[in-house]
mmCIF file of C-alpha atoms and ligand atoms in Angstrom:
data_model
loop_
_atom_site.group_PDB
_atom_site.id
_atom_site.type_symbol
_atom_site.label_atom_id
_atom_site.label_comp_id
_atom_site.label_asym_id
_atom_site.label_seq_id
_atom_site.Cartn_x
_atom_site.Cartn_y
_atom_site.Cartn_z
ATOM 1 C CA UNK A 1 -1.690 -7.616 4.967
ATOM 2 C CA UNK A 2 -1.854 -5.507 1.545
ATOM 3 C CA UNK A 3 -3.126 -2.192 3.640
ATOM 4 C CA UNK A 4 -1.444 0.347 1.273
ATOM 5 C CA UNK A 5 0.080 0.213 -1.380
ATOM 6 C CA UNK A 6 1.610 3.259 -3.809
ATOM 7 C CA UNK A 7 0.633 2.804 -7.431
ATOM 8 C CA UNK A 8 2.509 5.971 -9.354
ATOM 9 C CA UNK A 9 -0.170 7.588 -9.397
ATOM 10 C CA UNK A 10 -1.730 7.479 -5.798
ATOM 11 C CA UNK A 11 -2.476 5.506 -2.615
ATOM 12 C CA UNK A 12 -4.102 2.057 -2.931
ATOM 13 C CA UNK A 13 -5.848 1.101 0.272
ATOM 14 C CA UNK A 14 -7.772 -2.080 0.982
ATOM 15 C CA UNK A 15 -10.919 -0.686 2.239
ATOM 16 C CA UNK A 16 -11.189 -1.864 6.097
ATOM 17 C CA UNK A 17 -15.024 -0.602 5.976
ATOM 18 C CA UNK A 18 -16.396 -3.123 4.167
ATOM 19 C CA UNK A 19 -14.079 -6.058 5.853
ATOM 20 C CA UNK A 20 -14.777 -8.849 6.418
ATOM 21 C CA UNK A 21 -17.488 -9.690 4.222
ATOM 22 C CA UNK A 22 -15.517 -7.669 1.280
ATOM 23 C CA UNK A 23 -11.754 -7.382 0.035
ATOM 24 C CA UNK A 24 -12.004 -4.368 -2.076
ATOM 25 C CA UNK A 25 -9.414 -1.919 -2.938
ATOM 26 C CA UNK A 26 -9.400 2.039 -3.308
ATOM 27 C CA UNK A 27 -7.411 4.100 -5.312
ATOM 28 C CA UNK A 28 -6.541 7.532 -3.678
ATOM 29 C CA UNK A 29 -5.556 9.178 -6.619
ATOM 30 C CA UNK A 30 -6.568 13.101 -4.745
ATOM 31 C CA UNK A 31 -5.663 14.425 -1.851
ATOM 32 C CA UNK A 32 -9.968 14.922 -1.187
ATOM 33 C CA UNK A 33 -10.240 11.425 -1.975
ATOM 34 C CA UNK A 34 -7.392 10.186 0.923
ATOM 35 C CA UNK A 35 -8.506 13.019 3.680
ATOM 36 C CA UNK A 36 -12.260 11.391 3.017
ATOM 37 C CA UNK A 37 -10.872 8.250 3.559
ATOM 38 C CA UNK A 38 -9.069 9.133 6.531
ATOM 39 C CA UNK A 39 -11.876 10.193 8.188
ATOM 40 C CA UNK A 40 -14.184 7.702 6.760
ATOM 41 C CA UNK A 41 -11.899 4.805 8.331
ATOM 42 C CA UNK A 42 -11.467 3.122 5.031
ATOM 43 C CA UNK A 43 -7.761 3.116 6.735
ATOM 44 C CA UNK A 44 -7.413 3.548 10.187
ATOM 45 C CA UNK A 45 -4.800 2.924 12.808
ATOM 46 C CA UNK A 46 -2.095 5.355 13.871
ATOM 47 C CA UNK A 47 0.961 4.165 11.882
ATOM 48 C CA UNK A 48 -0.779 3.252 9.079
ATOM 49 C CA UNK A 49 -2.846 7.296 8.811
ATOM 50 C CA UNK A 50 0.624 8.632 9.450
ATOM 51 C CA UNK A 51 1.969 7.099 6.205
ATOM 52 C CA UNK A 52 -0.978 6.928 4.262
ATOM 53 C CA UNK A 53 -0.706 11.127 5.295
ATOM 54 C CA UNK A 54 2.933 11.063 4.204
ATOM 55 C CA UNK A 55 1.842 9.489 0.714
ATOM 56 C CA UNK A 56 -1.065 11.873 0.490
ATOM 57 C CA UNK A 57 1.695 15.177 0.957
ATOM 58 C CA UNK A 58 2.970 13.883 -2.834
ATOM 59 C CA UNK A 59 -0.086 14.106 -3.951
ATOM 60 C CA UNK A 60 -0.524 17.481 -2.794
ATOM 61 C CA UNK A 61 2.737 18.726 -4.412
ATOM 62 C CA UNK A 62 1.928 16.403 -8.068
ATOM 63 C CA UNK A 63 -1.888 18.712 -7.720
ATOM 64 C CA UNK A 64 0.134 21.775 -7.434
ATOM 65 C CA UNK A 65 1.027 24.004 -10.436
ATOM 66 C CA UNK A 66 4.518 24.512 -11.701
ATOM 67 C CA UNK A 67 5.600 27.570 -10.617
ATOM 68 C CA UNK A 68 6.443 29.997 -8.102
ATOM 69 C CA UNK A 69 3.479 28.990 -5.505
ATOM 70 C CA UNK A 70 3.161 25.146 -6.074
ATOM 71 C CA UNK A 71 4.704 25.336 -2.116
ATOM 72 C CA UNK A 72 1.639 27.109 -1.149
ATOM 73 C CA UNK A 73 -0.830 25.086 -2.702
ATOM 74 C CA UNK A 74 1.171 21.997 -1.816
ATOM 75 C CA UNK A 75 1.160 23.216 1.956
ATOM 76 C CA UNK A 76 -2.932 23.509 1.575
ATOM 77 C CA UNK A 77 -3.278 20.037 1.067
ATOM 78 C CA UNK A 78 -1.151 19.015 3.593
ATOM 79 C CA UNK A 79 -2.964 21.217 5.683
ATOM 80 C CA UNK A 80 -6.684 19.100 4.637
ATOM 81 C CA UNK A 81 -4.632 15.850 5.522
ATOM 82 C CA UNK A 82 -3.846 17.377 8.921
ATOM 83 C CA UNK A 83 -7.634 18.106 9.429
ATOM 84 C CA UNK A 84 -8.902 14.658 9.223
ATOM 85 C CA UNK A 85 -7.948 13.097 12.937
ATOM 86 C CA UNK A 86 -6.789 14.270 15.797
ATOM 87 C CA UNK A 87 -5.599 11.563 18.151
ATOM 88 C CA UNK A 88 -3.130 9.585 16.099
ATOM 89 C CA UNK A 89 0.251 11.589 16.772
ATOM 90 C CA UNK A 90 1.352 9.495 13.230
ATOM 91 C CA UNK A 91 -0.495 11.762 11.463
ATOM 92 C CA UNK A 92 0.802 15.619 12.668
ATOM 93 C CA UNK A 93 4.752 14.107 12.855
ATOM 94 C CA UNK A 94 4.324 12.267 9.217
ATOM 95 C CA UNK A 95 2.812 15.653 8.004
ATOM 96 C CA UNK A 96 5.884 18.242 10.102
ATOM 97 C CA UNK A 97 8.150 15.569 7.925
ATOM 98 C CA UNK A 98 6.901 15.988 4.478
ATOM 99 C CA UNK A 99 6.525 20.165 5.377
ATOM 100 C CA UNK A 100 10.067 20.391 5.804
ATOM 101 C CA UNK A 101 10.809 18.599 2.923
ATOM 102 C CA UNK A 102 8.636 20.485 0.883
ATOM 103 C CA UNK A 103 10.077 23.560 2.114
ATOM 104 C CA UNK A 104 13.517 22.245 1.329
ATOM 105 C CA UNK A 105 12.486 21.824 -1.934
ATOM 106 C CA UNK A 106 13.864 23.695 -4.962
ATOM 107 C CA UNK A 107 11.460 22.928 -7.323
ATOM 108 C CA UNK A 108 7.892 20.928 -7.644
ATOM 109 C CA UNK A 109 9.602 17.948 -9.268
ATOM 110 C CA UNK A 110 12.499 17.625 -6.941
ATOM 111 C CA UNK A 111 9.915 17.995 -3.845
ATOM 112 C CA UNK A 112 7.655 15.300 -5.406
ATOM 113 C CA UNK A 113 10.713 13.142 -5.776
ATOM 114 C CA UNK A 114 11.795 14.454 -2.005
ATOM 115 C CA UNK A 115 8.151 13.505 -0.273
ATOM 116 C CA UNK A 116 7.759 10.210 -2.185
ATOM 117 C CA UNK A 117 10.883 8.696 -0.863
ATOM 118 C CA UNK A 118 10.424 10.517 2.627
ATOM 119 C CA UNK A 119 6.765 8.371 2.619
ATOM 120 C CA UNK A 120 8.308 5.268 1.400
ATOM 121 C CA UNK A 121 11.278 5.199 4.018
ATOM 122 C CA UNK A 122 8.888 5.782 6.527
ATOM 123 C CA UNK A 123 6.832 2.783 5.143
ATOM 124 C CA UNK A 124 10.170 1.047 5.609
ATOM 125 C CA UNK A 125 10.949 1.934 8.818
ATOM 126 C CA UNK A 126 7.262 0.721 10.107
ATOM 127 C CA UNK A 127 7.837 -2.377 8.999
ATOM 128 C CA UNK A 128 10.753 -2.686 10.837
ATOM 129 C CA UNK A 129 9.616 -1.494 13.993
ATOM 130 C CA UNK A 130 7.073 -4.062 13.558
ATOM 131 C CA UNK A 131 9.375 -6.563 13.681
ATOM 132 C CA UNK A 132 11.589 -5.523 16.021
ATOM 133 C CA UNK A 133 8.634 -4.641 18.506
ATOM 134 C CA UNK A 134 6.733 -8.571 17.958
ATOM 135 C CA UNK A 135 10.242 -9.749 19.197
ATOM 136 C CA UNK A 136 10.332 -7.618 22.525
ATOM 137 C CA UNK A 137 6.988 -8.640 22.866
ATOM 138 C CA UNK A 138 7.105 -12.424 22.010
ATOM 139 C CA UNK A 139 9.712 -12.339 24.906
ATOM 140 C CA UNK A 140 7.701 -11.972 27.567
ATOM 141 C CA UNK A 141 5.588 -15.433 26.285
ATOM 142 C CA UNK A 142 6.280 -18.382 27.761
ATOM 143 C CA UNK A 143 4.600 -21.450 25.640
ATOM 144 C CA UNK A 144 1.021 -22.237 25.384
ATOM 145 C CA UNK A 145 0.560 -18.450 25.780
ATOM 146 C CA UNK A 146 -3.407 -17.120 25.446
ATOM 147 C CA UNK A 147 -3.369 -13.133 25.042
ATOM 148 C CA UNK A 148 -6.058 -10.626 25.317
ATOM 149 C CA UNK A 149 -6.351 -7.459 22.987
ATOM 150 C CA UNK A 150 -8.495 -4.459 22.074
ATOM 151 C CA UNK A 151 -9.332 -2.725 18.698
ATOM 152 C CA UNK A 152 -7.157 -3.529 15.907
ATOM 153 C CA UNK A 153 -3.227 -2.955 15.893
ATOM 154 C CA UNK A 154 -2.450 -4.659 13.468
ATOM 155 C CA UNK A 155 -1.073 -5.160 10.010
ATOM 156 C CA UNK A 156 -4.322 -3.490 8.743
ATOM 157 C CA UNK A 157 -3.332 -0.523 11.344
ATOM 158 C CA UNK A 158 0.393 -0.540 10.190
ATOM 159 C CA UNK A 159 2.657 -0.447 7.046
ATOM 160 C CA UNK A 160 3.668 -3.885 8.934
ATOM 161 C CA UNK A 161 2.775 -6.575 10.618
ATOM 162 C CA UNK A 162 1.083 -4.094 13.603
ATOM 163 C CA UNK A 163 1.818 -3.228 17.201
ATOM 164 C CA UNK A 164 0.165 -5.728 19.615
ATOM 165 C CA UNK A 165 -0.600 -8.460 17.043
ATOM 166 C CA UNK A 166 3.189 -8.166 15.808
ATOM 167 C CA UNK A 167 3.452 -9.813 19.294
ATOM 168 C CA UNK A 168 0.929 -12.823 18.599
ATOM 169 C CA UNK A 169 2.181 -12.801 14.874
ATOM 170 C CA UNK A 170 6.111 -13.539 16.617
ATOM 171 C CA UNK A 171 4.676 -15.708 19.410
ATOM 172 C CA UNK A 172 2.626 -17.976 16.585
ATOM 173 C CA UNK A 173 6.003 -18.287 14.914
ATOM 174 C CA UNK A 174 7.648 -19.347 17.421
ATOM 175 C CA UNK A 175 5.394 -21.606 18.147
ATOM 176 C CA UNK A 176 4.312 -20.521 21.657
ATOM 177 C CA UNK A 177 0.479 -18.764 21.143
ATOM 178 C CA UNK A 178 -2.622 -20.587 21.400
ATOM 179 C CA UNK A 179 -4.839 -17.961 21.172
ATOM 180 C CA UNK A 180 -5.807 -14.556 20.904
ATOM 181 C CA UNK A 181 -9.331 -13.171 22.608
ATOM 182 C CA UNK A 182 -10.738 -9.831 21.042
ATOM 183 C CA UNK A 183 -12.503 -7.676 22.019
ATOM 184 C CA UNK A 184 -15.379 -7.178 19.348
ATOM 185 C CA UNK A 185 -14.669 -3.123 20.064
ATOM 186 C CA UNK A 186 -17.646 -1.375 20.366
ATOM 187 C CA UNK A 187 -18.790 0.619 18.497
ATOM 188 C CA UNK A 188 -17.397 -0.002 15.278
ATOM 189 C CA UNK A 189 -16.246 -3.536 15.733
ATOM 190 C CA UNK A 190 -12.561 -3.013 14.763
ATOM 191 C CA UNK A 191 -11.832 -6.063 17.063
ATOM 192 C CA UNK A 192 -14.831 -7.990 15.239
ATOM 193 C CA UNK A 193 -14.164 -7.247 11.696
ATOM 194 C CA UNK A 194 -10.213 -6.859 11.627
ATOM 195 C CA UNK A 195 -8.280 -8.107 14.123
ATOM 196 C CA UNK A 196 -10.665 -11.695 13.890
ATOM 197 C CA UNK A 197 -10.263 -11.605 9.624
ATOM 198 C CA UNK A 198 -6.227 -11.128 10.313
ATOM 199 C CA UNK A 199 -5.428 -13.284 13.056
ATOM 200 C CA UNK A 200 -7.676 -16.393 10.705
ATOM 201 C CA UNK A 201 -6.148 -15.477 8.056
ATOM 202 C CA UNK A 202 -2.575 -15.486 9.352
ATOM 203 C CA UNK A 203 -3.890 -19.418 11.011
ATOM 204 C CA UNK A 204 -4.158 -18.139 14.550
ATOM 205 C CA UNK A 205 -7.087 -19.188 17.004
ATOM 206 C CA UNK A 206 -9.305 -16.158 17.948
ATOM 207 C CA UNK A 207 -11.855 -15.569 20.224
ATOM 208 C CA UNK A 208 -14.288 -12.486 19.496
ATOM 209 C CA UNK A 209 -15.972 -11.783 22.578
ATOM 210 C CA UNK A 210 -17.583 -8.303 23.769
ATOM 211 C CA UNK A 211 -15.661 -5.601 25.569
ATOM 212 C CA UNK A 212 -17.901 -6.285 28.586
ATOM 213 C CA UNK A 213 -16.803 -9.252 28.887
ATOM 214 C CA UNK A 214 -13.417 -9.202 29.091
ATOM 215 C CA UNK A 215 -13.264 -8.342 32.894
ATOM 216 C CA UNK A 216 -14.970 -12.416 33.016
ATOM 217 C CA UNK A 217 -11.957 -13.477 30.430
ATOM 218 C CA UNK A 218 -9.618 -11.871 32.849
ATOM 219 C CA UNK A 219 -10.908 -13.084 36.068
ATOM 220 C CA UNK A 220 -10.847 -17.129 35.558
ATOM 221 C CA UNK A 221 -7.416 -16.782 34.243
ATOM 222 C CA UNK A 222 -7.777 -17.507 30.654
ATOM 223 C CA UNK A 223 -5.234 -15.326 29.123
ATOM 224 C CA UNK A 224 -1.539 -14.299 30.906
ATOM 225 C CA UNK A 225 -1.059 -10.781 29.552
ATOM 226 C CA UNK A 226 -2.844 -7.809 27.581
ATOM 227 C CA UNK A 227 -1.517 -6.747 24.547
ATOM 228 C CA UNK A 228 -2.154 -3.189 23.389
ATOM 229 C CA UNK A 229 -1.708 -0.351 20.947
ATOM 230 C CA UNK A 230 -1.434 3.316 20.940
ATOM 231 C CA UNK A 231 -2.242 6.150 19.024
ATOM 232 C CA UNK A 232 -0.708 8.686 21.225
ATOM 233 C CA UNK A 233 1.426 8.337 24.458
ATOM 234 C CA UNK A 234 2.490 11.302 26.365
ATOM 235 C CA UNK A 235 5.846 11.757 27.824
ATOM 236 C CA UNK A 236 4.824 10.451 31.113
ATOM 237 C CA UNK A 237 3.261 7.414 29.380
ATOM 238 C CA UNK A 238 -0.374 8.611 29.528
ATOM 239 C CA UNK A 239 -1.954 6.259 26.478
ATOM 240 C CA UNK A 240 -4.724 7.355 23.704
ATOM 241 C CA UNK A 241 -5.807 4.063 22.507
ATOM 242 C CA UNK A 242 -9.033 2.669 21.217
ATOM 243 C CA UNK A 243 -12.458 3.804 23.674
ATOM 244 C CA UNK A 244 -12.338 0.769 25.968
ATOM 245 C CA UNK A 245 -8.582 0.710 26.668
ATOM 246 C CA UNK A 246 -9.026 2.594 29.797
ATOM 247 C CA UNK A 247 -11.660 0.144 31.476
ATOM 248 C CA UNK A 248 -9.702 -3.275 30.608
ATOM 249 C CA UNK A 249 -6.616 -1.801 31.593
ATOM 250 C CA UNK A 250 -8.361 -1.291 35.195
ATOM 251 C CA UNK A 251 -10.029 -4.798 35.208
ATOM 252 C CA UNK A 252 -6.142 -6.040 33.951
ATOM 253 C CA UNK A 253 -4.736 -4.480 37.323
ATOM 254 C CA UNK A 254 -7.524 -5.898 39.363
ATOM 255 C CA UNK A 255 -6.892 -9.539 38.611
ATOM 256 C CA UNK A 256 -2.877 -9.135 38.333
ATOM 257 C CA UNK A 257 -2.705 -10.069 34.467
ATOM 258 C CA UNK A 258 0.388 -7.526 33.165
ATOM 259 C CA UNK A 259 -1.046 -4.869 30.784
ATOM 260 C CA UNK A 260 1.518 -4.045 27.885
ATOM 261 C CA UNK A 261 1.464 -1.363 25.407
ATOM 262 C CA UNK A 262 3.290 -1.460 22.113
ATOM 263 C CA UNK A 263 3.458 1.562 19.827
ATOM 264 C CA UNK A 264 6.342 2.715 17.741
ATOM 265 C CA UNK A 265 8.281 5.838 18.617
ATOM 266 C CA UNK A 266 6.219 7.748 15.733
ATOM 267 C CA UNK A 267 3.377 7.136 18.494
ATOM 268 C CA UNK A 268 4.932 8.730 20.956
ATOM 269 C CA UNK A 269 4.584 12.987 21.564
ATOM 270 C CA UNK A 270 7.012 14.844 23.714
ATOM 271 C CA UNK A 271 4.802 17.818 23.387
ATOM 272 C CA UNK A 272 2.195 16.487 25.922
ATOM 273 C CA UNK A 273 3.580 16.612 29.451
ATOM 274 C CA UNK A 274 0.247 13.803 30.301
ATOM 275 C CA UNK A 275 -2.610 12.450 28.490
ATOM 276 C CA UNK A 276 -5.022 15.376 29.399
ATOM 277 C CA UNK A 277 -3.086 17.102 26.682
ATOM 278 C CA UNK A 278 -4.096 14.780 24.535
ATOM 279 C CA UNK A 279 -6.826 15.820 22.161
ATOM 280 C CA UNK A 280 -9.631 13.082 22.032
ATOM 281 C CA UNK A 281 -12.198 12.463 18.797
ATOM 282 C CA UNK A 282 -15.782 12.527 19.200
ATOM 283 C CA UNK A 283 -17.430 11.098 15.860
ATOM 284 C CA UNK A 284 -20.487 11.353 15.421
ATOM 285 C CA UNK A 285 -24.035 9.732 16.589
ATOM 286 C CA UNK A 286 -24.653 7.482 13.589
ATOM 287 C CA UNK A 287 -22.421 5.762 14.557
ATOM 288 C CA UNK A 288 -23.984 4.729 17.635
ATOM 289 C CA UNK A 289 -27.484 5.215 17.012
ATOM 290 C CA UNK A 290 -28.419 2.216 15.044
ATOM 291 C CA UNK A 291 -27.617 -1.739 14.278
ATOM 292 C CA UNK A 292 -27.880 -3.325 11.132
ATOM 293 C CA UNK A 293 -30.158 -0.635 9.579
ATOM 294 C CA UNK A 294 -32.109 -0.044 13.058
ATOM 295 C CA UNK A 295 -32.730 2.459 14.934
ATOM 296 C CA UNK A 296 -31.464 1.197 19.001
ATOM 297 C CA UNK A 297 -31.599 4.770 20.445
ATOM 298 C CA UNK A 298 -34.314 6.991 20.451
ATOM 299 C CA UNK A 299 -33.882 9.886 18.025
ATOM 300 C CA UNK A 300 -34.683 12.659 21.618
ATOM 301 C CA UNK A 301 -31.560 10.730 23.481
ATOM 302 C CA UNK A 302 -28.159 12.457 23.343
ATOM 303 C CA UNK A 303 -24.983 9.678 23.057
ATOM 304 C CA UNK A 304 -21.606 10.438 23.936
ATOM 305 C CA UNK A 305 -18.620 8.922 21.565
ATOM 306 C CA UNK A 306 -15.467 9.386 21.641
ATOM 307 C CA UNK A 307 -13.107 7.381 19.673
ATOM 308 C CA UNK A 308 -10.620 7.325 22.188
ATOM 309 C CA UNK A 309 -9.807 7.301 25.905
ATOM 310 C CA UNK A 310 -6.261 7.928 27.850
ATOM 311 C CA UNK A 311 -5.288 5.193 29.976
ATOM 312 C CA UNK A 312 -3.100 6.565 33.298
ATOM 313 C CA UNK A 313 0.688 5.272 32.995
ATOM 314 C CA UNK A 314 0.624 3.877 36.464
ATOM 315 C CA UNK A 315 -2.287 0.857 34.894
ATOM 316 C CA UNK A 316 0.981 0.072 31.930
ATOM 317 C CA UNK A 317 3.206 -2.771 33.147
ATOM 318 C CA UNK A 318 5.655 -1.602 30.564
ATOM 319 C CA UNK A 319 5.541 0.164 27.224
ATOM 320 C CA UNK A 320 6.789 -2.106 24.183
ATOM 321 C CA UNK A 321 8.773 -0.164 21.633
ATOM 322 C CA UNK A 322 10.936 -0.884 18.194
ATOM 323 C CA UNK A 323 13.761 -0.429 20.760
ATOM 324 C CA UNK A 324 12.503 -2.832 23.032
ATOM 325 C CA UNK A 325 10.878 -2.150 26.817
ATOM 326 C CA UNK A 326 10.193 0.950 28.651
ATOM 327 C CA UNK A 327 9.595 0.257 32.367
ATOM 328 C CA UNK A 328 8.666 2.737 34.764
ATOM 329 C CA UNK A 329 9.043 5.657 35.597
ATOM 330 C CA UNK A 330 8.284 6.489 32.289
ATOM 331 C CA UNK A 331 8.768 9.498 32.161
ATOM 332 C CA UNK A 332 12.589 8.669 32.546
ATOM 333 C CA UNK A 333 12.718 5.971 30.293
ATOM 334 C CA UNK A 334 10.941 7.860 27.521
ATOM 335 C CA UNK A 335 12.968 11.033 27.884
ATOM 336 C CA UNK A 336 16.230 9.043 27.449
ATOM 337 C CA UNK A 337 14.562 7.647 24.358
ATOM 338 C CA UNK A 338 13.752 11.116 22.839
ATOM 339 C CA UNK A 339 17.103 12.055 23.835
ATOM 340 C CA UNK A 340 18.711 9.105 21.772
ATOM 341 C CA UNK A 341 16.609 9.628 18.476
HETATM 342 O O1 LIG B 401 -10.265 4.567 15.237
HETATM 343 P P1 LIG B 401 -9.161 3.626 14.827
HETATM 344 O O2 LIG B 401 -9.654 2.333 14.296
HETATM 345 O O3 LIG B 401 -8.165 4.304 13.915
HETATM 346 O O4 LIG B 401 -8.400 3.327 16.183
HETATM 347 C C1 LIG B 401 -7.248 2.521 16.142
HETATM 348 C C2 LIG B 401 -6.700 2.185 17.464
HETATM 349 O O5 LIG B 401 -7.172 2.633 18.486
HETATM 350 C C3 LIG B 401 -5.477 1.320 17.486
HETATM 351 O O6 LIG B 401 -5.447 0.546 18.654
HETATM 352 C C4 LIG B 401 -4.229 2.208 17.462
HETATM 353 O O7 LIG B 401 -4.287 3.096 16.387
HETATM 354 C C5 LIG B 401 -2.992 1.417 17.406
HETATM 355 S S1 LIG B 401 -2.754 0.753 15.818
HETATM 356 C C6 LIG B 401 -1.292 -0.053 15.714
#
């Protein structure tokens, strides 16, 4: 999936607004132009905002001036890249990265050499957790597999081939998935427009269907396991994840169907003890407050929308990693991680 791309002269992004119905392709050339488009959603999904941050800290040092405070000015950019989302932990650890390089940095050209191959090894090393994490994940699929899956993780939401679909990517390969049912992901259809243009794409049998109704999908057996991604997960394996997580993770434990989670370790934040640490994004009414050009809520109601919601560790069956499965307790199996890396 051609999500970014670095030109020479800035970050090429297919723009996931105007998907399906349109394959069209911005050029990020600023730092304004890549925080807008951040924020905007033009590219979303926690591994993929991390790098596309990482990309956007070289163009902060190429805007600077030569000279004595192009650190300064550099830092101020990275500092409008940093202001765009808050949930995605991708983003903050991405931007840490590229600060210390930038402070490590003798000169502007040497730090614009630095950050550039900082962003593209990180590109790197998302595609290979990709890889490695639609193996671990394939594993637990026996044949004639149907899976169920929320928002979109994924290659759109990764420099790879995603998070949960890595797993029906590997599974298709192998030869062992019949199907994938989305949820359409309310209220900007991520499940709709991107995960459903993907998965056809890629050959694979989808099944849009609304987030209300996946509690149905999940009671008369139609899929064996829930496949999931992240965009923050504390260190007692508290999950941020796309608004809507939360509730199909509860119907999940209701009817017995195992509810996985798979997020590479840039996903996950020592720093937060549990996910009421977690800071959640509220966007903004317009998004909810009309269809197609209609107004569906009356201009005197308030709405409430956040983009995310944390699911509780004890609803995860087991956390899917580039280093394969954490099983509970968590908080164990994720310290050792940290430990290791
Ligand atoms: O608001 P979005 O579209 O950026 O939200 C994306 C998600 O919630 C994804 O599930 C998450 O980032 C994991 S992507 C591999």
């Amino acid at each position: 999936v051609p999500t970014l791309a670095w030109t020479g002269c800035g970050l090429r992004i297919i723009d996931q607004r105007l998907l399906p119905g349109r394959e069209k392709y911005l050029d990020c050339d600023t730092v304004r132009d890549l925080a807008t488009a951040i924020r905007g959603l033009a590219v979303r999904g926690a591994p993929a905002i991390g790098i596309s941050a990482a990309y956007g800290a070289v163009l902060a040092a190429m805007e600077s001036e030569e000279g004595p405070s192009f650190r300064e000015s550099a830092l101020a950019g990275i500092e409008t890249l940093a202001s765009t989302r808050p949930t995605a932990v991708n983003l903050f650890k991405a931007l840490d990265e590229q600060r210390r390089i930038l402070q490590a940095s003798a000169s502007r050209a040497e730090a614009i050499a630095a950050l550039l191959a900082s962003a593209c090894a990180m590109r790197q090393s998302d595609l290979e957790a990709s890889m490695a994490m639609g193996a671990a994940g394939a594993s637990l699929l026996g044949d004639d597999a149907r899976i169920l899956t929320h928002c979109n993780a994924g290659g759109l939401a990764t420099a790879g081939l995603g998070t949960a679909l890595a797993v029906a990517y590997e599974s298709h390969r192998l030869g062992r998935l019949s199907r994938v049912f989305a949820d359409e992901t309310r209220p900007l259809l991520q499940g709709a427009r991107l995960t459903a243009w993907e998965l056809t794409r890629a050959g694979i049998p989808v099944t849009v269907m609304p987030d209300s109704a996946a509690a149905t999908v999940l009671a008369a057996g139609l899929v064996q396991a829930v496949f999931v991604g992240a965009d923050r997960i504390a260190s007692n394996g508290d999950v941020a994840n796309k608004v809507g997580t939360f509730p199909l993770a509860i119907a999940a434990r209701h009817f017995g169907v195992p509810f996985y989670v798979v997020a590479p370790l840039s996903t996950f934040d020592p720093c937060c003890a549990d996910g009421s640490a977690i800071p959640v994004e509220q966007r903004g009414r317009d998004e909810l407050d009309s269809l197609r050009g209609r107004r569906i809520v009356p201009a005197s109601a308030d709405v409430f929308n956040p983009a995310f919601d944390v699911t509780p560790s004890d609803l995860v069956t087991a956390l899917i990693c580039e280093r394969g499965l954490l099983r509970k307790p968590f908080d164990r199996a994720i310290a050792e991680l940290t430990r290791q890396t």
